[in-house]
Tab-separated table of C-alpha atoms in Angstrom:
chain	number	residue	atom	x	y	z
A	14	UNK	CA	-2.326	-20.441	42.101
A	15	UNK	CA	-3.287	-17.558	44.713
A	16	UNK	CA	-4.155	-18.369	48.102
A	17	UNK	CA	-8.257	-17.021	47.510
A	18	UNK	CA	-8.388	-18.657	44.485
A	19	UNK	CA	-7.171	-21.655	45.205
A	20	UNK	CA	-9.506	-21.694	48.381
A	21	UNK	CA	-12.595	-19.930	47.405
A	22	UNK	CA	-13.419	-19.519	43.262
A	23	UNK	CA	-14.528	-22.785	42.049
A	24	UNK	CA	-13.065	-22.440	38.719
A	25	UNK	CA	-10.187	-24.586	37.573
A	26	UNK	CA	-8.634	-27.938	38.678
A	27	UNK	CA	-6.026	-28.498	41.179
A	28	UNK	CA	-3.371	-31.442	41.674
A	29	UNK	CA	-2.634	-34.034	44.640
A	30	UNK	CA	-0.464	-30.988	45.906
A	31	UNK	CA	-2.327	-27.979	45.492
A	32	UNK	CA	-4.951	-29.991	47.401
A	33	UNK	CA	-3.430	-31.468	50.514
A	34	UNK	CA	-2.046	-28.042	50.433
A	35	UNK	CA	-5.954	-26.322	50.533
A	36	UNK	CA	-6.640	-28.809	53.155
A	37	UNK	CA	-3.991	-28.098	55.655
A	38	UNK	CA	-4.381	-24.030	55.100
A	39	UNK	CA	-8.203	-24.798	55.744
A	40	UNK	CA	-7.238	-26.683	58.751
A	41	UNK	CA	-4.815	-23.600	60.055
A	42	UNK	CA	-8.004	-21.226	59.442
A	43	UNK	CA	-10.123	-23.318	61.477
A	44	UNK	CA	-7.455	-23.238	64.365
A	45	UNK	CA	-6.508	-19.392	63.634
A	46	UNK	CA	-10.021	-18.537	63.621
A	47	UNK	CA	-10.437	-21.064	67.156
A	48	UNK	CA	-7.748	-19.096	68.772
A	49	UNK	CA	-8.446	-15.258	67.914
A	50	UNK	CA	-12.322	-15.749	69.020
A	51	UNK	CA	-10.922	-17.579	72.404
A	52	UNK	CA	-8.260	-14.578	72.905
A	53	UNK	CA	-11.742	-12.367	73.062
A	54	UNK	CA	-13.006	-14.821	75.638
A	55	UNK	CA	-15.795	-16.552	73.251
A	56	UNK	CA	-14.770	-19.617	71.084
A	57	UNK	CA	-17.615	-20.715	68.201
A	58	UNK	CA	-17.659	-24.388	69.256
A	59	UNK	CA	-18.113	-24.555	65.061
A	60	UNK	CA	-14.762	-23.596	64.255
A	61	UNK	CA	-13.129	-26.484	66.138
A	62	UNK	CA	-11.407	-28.234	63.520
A	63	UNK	CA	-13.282	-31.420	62.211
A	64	UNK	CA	-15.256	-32.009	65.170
A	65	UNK	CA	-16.832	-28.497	64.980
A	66	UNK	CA	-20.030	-29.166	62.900
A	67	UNK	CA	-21.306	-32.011	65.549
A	68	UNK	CA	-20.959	-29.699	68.981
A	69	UNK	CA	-23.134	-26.889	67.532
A	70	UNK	CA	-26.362	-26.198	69.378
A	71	UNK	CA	-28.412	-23.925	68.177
A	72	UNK	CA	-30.819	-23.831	71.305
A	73	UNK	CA	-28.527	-21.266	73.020
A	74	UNK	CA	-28.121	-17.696	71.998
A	75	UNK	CA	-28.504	-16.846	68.614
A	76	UNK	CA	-25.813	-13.823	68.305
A	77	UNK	CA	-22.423	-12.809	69.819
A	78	UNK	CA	-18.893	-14.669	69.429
A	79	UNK	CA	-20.832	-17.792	71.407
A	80	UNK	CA	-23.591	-17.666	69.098
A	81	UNK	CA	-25.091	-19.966	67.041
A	82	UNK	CA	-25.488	-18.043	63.687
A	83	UNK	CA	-21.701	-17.060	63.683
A	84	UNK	CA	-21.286	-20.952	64.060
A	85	UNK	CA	-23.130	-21.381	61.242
A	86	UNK	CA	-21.346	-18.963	59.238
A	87	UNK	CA	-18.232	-21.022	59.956
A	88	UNK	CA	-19.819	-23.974	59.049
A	89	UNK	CA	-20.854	-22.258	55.953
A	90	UNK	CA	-17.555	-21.347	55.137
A	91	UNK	CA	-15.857	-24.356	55.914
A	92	UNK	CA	-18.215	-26.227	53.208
A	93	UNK	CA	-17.407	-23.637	50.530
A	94	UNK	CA	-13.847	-24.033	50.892
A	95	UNK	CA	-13.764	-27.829	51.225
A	96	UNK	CA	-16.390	-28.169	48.545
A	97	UNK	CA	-14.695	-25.629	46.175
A	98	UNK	CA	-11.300	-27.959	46.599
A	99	UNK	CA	-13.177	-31.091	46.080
A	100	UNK	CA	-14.383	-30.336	43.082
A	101	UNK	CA	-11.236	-28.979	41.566
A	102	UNK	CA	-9.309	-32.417	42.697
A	103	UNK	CA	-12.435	-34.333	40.949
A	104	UNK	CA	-11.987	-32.067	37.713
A	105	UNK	CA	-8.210	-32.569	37.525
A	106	UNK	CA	-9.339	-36.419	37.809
A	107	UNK	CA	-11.669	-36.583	34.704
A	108	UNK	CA	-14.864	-36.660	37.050
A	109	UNK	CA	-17.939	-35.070	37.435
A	110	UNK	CA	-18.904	-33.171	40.855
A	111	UNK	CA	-21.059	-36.259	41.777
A	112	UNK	CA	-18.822	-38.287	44.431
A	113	UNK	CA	-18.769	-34.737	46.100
A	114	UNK	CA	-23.305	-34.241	45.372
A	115	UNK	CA	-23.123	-38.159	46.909
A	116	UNK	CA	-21.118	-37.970	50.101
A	117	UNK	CA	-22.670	-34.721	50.989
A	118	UNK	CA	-26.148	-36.478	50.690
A	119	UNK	CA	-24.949	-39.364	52.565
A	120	UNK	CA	-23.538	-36.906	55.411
A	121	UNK	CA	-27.463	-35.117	55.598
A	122	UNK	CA	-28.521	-38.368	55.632
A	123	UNK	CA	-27.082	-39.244	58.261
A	124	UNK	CA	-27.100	-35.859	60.178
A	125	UNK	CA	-30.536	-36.141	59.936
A	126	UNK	CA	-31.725	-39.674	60.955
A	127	UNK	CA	-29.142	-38.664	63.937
A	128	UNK	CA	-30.574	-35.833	65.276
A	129	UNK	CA	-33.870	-37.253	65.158
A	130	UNK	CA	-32.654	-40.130	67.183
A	131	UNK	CA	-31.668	-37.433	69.646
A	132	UNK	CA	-34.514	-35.775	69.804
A	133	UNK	CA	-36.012	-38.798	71.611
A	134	UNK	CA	-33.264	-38.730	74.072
A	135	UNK	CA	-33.068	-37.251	77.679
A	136	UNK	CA	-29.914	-36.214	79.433
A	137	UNK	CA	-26.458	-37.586	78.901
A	138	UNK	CA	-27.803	-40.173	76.558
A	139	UNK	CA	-27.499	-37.785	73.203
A	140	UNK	CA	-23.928	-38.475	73.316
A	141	UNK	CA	-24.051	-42.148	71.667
A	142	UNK	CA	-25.659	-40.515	68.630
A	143	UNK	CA	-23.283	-37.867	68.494
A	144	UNK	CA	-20.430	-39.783	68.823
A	145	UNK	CA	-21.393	-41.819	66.240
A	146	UNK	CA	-22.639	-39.535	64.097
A	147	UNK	CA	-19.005	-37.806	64.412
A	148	UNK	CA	-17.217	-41.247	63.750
A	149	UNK	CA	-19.228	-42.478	60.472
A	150	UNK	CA	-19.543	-38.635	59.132
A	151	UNK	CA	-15.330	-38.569	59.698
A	152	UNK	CA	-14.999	-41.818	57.967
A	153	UNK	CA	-17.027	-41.045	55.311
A	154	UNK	CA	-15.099	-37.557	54.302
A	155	UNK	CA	-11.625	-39.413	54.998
A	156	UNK	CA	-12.878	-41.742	52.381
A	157	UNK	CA	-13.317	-38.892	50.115
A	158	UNK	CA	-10.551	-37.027	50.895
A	159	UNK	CA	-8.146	-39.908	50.540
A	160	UNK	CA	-9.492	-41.198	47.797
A	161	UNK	CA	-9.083	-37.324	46.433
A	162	UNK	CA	-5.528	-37.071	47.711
A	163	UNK	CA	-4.108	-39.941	46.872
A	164	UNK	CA	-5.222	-40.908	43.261
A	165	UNK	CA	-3.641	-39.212	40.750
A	166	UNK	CA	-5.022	-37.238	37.828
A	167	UNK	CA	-5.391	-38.994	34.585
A	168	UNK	CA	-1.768	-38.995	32.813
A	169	UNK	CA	-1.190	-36.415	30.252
A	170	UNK	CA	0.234	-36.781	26.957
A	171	UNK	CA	3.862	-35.797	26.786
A	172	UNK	CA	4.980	-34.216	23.645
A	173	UNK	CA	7.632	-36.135	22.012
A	174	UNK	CA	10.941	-34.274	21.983
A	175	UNK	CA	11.864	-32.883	18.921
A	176	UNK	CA	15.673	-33.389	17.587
A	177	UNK	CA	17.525	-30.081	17.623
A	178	UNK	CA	18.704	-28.960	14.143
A	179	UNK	CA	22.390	-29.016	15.166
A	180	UNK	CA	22.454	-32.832	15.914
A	181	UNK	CA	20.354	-33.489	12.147
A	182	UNK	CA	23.164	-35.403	10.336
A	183	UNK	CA	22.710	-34.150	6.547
A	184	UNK	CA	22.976	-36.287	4.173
């Protein structure tokens, strides 16, 4: 399968391998993409790999490479592309896209009830809901992802092989 289809058209369904491999060349975009914006002097705090998406704050400037839109954009794009592989792993496995509909609930969910909890906060205190926002989120997509990676798709039937015609014994 080609590297954009494999990472971005949701069509199709995708093996243990393909999968760990869409995961891993997701994880080298998110440190390519770290690296060329902090070559330019400006680093998206989004596009740190799997921490990203917790350190964003959108109360600072809304354009530039520091911005808080481009951050979003990565954030965006990072969801595509792990959603898009999710849901090929959970076709290849006989399921429906709702494990995937059910952790990303459970990850607003949370997101949520977090940042209201630190919107009551003053000072250094936001970092216990962040931090544990960060760990349950991460444990709840390692769930996922495990469960995705490891499990294999349902078994396929093998066509019996078929005797060749020069070992038929006539008779």
């Amino acid at each position: 399968m080609p590297f954009f289809a494999l990472l971005f058209s949701p069509r199709g369904a995708i093996g243990r391998g393909p999968f760990w491999l869409g995961l891993f060349l997701l994880l080298g975009l998110e440190v390519g993409g770290f690296l060329a914006f902090g070559r330019h002097g400006a680093a998206p705090i989004a596009a740190i790999p799997l921490v990203g998406p917790w350190l964003v704050d959108v109360s600072g400037p809304a354009f530039g490479f520091d911005g808080w839109i481009p951050g979003l954009g990565i954030l965006a794009l990072q969801g595509w592309v792990s959603g898009v592989l999710c849901l090929k792993r959970l076709r290849d496995m006989g399921h429906g896209p709702w494990p995937l509909v059910g952790v990303w609930g459970l990850d607003l969910i949370l997101t949520g009830g977090l940042m209201a909890w630190m919107g009551h906060l003053q000072g250094m205190a936001v970092i216990v809901p962040i931090f544990t926002g960060a760990g349950a989120s991460g444990l709840l997509w390692l769930a996922l992802l495990g469960w995705l990676g490891v499990e294999p798709g349902p078994r396929r039937a093998t066509p019996a092989p078929t005797p060749s015609p020069a070992l038929a014994v006539a008779g």
